[in-house]
Coordinates of C-alpha atoms and ligand atoms in Angstrom, one line a residue:
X1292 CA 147.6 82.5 -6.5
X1293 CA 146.4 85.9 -7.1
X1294 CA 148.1 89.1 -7.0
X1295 CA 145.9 90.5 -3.7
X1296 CA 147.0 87.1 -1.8
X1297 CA 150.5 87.5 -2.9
X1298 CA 150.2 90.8 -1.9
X1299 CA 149.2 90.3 1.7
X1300 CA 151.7 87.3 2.1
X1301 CA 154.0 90.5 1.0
X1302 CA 152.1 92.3 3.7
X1303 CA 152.4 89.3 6.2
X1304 CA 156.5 88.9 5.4
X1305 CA 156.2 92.7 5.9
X1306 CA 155.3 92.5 9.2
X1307 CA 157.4 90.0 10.6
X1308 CA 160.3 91.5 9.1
X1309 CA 159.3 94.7 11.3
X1310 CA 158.8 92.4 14.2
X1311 CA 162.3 90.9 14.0
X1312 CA 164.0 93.8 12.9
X1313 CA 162.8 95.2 16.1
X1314 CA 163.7 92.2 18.1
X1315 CA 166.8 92.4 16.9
X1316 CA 167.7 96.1 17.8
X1317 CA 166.1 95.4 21.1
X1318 CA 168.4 92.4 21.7
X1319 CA 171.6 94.3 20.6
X1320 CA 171.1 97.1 23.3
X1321 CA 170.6 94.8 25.8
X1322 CA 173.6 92.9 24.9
X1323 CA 175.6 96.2 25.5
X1324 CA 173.9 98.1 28.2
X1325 CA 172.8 96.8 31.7
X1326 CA 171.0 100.2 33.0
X1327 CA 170.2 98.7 36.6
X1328 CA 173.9 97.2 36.5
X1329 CA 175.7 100.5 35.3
X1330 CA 173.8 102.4 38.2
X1331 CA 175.0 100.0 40.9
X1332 CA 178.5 99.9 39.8
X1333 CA 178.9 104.2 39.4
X1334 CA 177.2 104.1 42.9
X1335 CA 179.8 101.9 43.9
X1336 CA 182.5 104.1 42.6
X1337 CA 181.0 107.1 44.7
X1338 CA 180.9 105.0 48.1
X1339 CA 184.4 103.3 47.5
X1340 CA 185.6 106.9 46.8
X1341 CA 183.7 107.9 50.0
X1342 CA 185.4 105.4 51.9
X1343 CA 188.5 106.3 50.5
X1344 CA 188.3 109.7 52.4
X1345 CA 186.9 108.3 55.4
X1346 CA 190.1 105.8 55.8
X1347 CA 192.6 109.2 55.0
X1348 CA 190.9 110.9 57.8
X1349 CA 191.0 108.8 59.9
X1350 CA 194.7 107.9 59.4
X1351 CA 195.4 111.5 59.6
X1352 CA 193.3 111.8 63.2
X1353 CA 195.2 108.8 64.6
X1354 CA 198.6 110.7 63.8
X1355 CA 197.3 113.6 65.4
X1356 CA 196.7 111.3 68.3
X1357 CA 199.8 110.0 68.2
X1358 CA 201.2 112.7 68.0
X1359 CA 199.8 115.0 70.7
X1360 CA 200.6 111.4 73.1
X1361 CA 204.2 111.7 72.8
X1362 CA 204.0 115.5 72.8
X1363 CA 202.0 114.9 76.7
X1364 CA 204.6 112.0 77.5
X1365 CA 207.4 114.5 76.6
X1366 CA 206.0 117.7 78.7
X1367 CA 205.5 114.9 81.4
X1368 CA 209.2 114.0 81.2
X1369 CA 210.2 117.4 81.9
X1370 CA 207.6 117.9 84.8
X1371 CA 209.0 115.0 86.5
X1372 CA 212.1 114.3 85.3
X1373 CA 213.9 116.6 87.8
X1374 CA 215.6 118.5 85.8
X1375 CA 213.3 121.8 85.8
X1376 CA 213.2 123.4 89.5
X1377 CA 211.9 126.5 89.0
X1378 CA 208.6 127.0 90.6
X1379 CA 207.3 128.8 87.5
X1380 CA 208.9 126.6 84.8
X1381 CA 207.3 123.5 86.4
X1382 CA 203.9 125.7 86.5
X1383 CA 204.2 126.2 82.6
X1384 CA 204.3 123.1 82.5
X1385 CA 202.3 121.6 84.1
X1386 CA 199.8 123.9 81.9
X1387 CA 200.9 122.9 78.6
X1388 CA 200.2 119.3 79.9
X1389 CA 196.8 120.4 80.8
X1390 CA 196.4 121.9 77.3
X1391 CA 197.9 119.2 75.5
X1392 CA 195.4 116.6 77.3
X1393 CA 192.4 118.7 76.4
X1394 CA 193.5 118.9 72.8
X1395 CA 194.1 114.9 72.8
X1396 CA 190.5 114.3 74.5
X1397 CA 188.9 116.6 72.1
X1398 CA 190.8 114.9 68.7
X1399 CA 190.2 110.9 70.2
X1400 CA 186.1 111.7 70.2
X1401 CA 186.6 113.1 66.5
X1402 CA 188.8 110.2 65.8
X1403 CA 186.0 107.6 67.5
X1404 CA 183.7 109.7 65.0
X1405 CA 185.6 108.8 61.9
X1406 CA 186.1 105.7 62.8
X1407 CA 182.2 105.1 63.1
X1408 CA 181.8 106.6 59.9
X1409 CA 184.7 104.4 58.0
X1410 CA 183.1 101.5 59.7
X1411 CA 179.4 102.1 58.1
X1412 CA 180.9 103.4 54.5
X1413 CA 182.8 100.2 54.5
X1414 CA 179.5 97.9 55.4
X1415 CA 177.7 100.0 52.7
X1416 CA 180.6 99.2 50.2
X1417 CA 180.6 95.9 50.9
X1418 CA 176.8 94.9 50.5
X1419 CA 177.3 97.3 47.3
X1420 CA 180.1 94.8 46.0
X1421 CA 177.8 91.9 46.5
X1422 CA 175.0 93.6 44.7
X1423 CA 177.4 94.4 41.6
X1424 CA 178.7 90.6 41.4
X1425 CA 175.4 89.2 41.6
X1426 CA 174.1 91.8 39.1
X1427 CA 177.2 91.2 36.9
X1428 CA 176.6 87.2 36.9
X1429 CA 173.1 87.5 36.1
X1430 CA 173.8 89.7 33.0
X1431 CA 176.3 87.4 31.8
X1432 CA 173.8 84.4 32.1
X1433 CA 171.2 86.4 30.0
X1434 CA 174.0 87.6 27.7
X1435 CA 174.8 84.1 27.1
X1436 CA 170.6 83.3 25.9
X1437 CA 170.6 86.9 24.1
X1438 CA 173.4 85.6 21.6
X1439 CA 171.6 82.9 20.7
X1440 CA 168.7 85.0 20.1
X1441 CA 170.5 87.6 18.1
X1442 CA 171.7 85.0 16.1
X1443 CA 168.3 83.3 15.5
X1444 CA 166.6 86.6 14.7
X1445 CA 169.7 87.4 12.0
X1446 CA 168.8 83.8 10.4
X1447 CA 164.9 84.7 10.2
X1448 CA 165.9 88.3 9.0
X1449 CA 167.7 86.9 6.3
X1450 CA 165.0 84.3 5.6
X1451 CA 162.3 86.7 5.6
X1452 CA 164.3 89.1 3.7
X1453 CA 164.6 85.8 0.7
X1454 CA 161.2 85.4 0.9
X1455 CA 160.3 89.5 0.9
X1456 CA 162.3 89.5 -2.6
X1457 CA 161.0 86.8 -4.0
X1458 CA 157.6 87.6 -3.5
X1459 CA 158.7 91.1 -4.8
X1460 CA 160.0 90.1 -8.0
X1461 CA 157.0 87.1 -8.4
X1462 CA 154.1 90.2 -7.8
X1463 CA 156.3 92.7 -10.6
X1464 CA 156.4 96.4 -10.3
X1465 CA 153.5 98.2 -10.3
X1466 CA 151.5 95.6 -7.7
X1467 CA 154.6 96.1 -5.8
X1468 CA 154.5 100.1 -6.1
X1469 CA 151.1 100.2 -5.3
X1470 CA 151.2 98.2 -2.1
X1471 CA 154.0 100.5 -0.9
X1472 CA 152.4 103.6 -1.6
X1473 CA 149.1 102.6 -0.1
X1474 CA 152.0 101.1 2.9
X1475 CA 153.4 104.7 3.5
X1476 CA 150.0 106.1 3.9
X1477 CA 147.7 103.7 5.6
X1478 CA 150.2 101.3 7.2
X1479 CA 148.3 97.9 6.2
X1480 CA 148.0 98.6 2.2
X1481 CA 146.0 94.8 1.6
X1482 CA 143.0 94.1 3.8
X1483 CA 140.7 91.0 4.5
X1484 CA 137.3 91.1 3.6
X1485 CA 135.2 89.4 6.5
X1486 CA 131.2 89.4 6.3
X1487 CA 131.5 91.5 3.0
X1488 CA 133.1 94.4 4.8
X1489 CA 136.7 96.2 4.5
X1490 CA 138.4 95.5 7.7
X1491 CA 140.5 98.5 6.7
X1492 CA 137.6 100.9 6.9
X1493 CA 134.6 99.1 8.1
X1494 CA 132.5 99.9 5.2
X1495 CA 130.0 97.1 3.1
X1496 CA 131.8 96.2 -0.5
X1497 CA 129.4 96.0 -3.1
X1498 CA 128.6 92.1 -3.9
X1499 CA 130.5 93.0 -7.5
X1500 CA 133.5 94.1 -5.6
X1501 CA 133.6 91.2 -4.1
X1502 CA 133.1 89.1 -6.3
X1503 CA 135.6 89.9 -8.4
X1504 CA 138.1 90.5 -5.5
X1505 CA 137.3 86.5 -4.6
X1506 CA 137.6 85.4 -8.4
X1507 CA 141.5 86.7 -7.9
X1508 CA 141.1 90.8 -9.5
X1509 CA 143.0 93.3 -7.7
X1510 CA 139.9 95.7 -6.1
X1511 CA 140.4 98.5 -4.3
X1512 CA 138.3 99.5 -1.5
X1513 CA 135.9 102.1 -2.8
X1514 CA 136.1 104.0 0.7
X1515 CA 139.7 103.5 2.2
X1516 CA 141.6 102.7 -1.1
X1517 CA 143.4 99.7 0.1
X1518 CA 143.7 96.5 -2.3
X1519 CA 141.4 93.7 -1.0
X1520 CA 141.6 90.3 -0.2
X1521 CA 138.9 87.5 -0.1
X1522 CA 140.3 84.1 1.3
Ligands
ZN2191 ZN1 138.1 100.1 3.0

């Protein structure tokens, strides 16, 4: 086997190294982070805190409620109990009764209000919930398949990684040093010759060139540099 076809089997192993590396990362991050999921459950967190307040206000309304009955029941007491006689002491009152039921009508339609608004936050909560669970499950299922193909891409990492040295150490040194170079700056550093042209750079290789690239020399590309490769 010549040095250019070890070379682009280098290039090749290269690649896929690249490919799996990348896989790889890809897989960790999804493995840790569900973006859609994470967004879902901190909106969850807002609405449940929402609701939170809604449930406090309106526990605090129907105290007032409460409060301002037994207040009217009270002033009512009085008024008809028997015990108050004077004309203007039963007019005061009857006032404060009239105030107090004003007050009460004006706190129950607030208290309807908040109750309305508990009502919806807590339908909005719920269908949230739903939305997190099912989220949640599905993640777990995919979890479960991304595992197994972390752990399938670590196995062809290390493979690849075998094969990368091997090749490394079979090629020697300055091949090796060469193709990395001519890596760094042109990305593929061994290229096929098809219909007697560099598919690096398009240009014709002269019939010598290639003849001596296909009898197993390492040629470089008289335009582009990189080493070629005649199957
Ligand atoms: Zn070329």
């Amino acid at each position: 086997m010549s040095v250019a076809s070890r070379l682009y089997q280098l290039q090749e192993t290269d690649s896929h190294l690249r490919e799996k590396l990348r896989f790889l990362k890809d897989a960790v991050a999804r493995l840790e982070h569900n973006e859609e999921l994470s967004l879902a459950a901190a909106e969850l967190a807002t609405q449940q805190d929402g609701l939170e307040q809604a449930r406090k206000q309106q526990r605090q309304l129907d105290w007032e409620v409460d409060d301002l009955t037994a207040k009217i029941l009270a002033v009512n007491g009085k008024l008809y109990g028997g015990s108050v006689q004077n004309p203007k002491e039963l007019m005061n009152l009857e006032q404060d009764v009239q105030g107090l039921k004003r007050h009460l009508k004006v706190r129950e339609e607030v208290l309807l209000d908040a109750m309305g608004v508990a009502e919806s936050s807590e339908a909005g909560v719920g269908s949230l919930r739903k939305q997190v669970e099912e989220l949640t499950a599905a993640w777990e299922h995919e979890r479960e398949s991304l595992r197994l193909q972390k752990d399938n891409a670590e196995l062809e990492i290390e493979r690849l990684t075998q094969s990368r040295n091997l090749l490394r150490s079979e090629i020697g040194p300055d091949a090796t040093g060469l193709y990395d170079q001519l890596s760094r700056a042109k990305g593929a550093a061994v290229v096929k010759v098809e219909l007697g042209r560099c598919t690096g750079c398009n240009l014709t290789i002269p019939t010598g060139q290639w003849q001596k690239a296909r009898a197993g020399e390492m040629v470089g590309c008289g335009s582009c540099g990189r080493i070629l490769y005649v199957e």
